[in-house]
Short mmCIF file of C-alpha atoms in Angstrom, two decimals:
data_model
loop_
_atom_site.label_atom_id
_atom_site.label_comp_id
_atom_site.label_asym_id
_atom_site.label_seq_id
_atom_site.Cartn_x
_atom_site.Cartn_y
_atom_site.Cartn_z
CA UNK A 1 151.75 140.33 115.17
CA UNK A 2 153.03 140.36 118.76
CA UNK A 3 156.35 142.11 118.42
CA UNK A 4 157.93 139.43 121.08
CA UNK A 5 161.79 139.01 120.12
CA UNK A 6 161.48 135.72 122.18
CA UNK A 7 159.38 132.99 122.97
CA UNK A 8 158.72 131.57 126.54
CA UNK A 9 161.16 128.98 128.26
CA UNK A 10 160.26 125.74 129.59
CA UNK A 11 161.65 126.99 132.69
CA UNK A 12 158.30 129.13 132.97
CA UNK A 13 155.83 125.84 131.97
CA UNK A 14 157.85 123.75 135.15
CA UNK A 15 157.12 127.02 137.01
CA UNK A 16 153.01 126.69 135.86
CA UNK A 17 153.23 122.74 136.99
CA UNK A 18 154.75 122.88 140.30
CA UNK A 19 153.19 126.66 141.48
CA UNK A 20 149.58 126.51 138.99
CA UNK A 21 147.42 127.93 142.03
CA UNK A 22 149.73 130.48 142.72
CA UNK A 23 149.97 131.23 139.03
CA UNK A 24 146.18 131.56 139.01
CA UNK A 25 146.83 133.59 141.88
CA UNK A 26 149.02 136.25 139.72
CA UNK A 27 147.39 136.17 136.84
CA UNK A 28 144.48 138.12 138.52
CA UNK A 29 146.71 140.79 140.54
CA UNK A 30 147.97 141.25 136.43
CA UNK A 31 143.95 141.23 135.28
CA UNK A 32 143.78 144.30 138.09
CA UNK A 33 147.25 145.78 137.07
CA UNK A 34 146.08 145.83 133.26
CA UNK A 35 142.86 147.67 134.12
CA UNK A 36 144.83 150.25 136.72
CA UNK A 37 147.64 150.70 133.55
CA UNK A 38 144.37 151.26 131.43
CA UNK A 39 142.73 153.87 133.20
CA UNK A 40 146.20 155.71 134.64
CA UNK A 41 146.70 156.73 130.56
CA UNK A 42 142.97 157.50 130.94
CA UNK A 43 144.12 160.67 133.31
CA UNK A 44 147.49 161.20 132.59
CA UNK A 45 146.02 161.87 128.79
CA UNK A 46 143.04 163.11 129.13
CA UNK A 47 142.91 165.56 126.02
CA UNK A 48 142.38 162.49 123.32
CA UNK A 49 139.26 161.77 123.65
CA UNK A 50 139.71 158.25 121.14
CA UNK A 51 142.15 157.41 123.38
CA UNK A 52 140.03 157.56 126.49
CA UNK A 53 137.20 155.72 125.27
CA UNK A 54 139.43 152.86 123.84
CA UNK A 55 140.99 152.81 127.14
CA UNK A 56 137.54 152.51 128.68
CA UNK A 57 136.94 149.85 127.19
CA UNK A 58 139.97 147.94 127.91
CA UNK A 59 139.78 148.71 131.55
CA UNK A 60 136.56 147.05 131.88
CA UNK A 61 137.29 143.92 129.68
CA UNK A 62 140.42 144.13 132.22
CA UNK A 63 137.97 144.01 135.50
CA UNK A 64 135.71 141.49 133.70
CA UNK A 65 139.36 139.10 133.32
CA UNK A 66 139.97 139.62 136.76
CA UNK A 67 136.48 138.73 138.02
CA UNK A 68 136.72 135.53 135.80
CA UNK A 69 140.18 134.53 137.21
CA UNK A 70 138.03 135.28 141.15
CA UNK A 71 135.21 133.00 139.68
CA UNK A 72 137.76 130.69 138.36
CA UNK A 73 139.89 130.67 141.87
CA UNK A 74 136.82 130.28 143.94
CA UNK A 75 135.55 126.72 142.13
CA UNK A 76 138.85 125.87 142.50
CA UNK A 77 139.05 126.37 146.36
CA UNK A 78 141.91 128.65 145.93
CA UNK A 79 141.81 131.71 148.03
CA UNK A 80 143.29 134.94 146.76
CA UNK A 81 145.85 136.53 148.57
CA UNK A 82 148.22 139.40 148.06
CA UNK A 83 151.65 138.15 146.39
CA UNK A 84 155.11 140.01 145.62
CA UNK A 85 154.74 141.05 142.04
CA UNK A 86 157.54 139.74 139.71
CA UNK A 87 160.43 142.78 138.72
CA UNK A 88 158.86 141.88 135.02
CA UNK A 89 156.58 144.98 135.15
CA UNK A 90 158.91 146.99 137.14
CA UNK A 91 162.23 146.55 134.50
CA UNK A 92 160.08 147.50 131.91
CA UNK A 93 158.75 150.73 133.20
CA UNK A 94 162.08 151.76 133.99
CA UNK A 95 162.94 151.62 130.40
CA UNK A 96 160.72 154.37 129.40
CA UNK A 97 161.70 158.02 129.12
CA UNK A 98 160.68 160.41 131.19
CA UNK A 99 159.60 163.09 129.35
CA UNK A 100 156.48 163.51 127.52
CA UNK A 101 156.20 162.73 123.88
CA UNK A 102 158.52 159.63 124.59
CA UNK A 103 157.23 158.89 127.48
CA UNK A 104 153.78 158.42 125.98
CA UNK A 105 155.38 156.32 123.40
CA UNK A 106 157.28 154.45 125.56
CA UNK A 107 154.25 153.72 127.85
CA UNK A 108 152.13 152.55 125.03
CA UNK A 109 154.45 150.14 123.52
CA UNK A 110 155.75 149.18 127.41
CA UNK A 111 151.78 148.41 128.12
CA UNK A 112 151.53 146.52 124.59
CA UNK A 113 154.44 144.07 125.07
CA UNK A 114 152.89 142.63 128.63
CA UNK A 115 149.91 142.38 126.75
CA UNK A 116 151.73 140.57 123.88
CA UNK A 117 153.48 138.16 126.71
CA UNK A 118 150.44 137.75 128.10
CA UNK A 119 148.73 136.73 125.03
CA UNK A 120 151.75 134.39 124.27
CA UNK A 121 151.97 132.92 127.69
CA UNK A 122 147.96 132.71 127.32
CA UNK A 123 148.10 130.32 124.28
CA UNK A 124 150.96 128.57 126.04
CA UNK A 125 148.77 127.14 128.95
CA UNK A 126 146.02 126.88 126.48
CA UNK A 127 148.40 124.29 124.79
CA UNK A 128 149.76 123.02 128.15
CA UNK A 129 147.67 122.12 130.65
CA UNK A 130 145.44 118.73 130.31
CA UNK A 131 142.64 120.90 132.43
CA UNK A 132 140.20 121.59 129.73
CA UNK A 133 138.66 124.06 131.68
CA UNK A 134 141.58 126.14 132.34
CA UNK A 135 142.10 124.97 128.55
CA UNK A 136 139.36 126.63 127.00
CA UNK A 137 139.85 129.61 129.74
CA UNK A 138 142.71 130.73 128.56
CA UNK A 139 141.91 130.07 125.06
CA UNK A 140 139.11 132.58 125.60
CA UNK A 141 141.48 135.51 126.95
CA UNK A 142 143.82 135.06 123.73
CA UNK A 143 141.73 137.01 121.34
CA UNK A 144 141.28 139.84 123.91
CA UNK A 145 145.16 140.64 125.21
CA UNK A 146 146.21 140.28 121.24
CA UNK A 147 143.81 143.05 120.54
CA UNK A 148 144.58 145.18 123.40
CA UNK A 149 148.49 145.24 122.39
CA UNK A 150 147.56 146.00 118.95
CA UNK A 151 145.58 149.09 120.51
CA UNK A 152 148.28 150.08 122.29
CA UNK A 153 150.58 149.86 119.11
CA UNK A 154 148.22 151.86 117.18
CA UNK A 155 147.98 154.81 119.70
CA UNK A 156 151.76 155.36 119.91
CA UNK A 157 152.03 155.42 116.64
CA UNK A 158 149.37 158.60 116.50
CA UNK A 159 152.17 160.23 118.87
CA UNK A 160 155.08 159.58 116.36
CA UNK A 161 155.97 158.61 113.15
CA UNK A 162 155.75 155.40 112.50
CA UNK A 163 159.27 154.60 111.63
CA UNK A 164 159.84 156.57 115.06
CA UNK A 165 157.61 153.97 116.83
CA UNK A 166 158.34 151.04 115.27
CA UNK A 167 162.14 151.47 116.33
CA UNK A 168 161.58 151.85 119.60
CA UNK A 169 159.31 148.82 119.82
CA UNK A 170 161.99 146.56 118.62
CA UNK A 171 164.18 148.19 121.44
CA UNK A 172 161.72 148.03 123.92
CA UNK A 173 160.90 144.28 122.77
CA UNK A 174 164.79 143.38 122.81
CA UNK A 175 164.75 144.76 126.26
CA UNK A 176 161.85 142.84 126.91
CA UNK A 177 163.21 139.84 125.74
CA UNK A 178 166.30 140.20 128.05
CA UNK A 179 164.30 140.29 130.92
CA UNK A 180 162.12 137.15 130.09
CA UNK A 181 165.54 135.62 129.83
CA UNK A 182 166.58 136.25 132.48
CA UNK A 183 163.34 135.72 133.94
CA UNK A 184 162.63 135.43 138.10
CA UNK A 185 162.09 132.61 140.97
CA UNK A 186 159.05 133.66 141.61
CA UNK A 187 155.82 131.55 139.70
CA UNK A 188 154.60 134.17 138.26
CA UNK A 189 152.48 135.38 135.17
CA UNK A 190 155.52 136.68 133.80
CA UNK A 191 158.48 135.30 135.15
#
């Protein structure tokens, strides 16, 4: 459902117990980044109208995720702050071509893979952390990020055929795997 070649270390879940404010922390600059990913297809395709509206939508389930992380940070005492970003988002960007259709494509399936790690890593704390509220918090996002990389799925596969796509989404997804391997020092969403 996901089209993740790999599943998340337990180097990441001793990253989430030793750094879980600063986790919090990232996980709403990536509730922010999702809606600004969201609404940059909005303008760079603005011409498919289904598109667009989908994309509306996403971008403000996106702000409403990041206002719920701000709720969730401010009973928690935990102030927001600006943070490096991981090179997660960055190394997968640079993957994708750079010439329109495949670069449509590419930023489709690029946007539906963090959405599937995010939906994975989601379930993850779900499962993880003996917090019930963060518990039943992230349990609550799971539903959302699954459907969002299925949108994203479905609207590169209106650019291409579908054989077309669904390569490239396992390269793009081995790729992605590589660099969850490899993963980063940073406690972050998706490090």
């Amino acid at each position: 459902m996901l089209h993740l070649q790999s599943a998340s270390s337990a180097r990441w879940l001793a990253q989430v117990d030793r750094h879980l404010d600063t986790i919090l922390i990232d996980h709403a600059h990536c509730e922010k980044k999702a809606a600004g990913t969201a609404m940059n297809l909005m303008f760079a395709y603005p011409g498919n109208e289904p598109l667009c509206r989908e994309l509306a939508e996403i971008v403000v389930e996106e702000l409403d995720h990041f206002r719920q992380v701000l709720d969730l940070l401010a009973r928690r005492s935990i102030r927001f702050r600006a943070l490096r970003a991981s090179n997660y988002g960055r190394q997968l960007n640079e993957l994708a071509h750079k010439q329109d259709p495949g670069r449509a494509i590419d930023r489709m399936l690029i946007a539906s893979l963090i959405e599937a790690r995010s939906c994975e890593r989601f379930a993850l704390l779900r499962d993880h952390v003996a917090d019930r509220e963060l518990a039943e918090f992230y349990g609550s996002l799971f539903e959302s990020e699954a459907r969002h990389h299925s949108t994203y799925v479905q609207f590169a596969r209106e650019l291409a055929d579908g054989a077309t796509v669904d390569a490239r989404l396992s390269e793009l997804a081995a790729s992605e795997a590589e660099i969850i391997e490899r993963g980063d020092s940073l406690p972050r969403m998706h490090s």
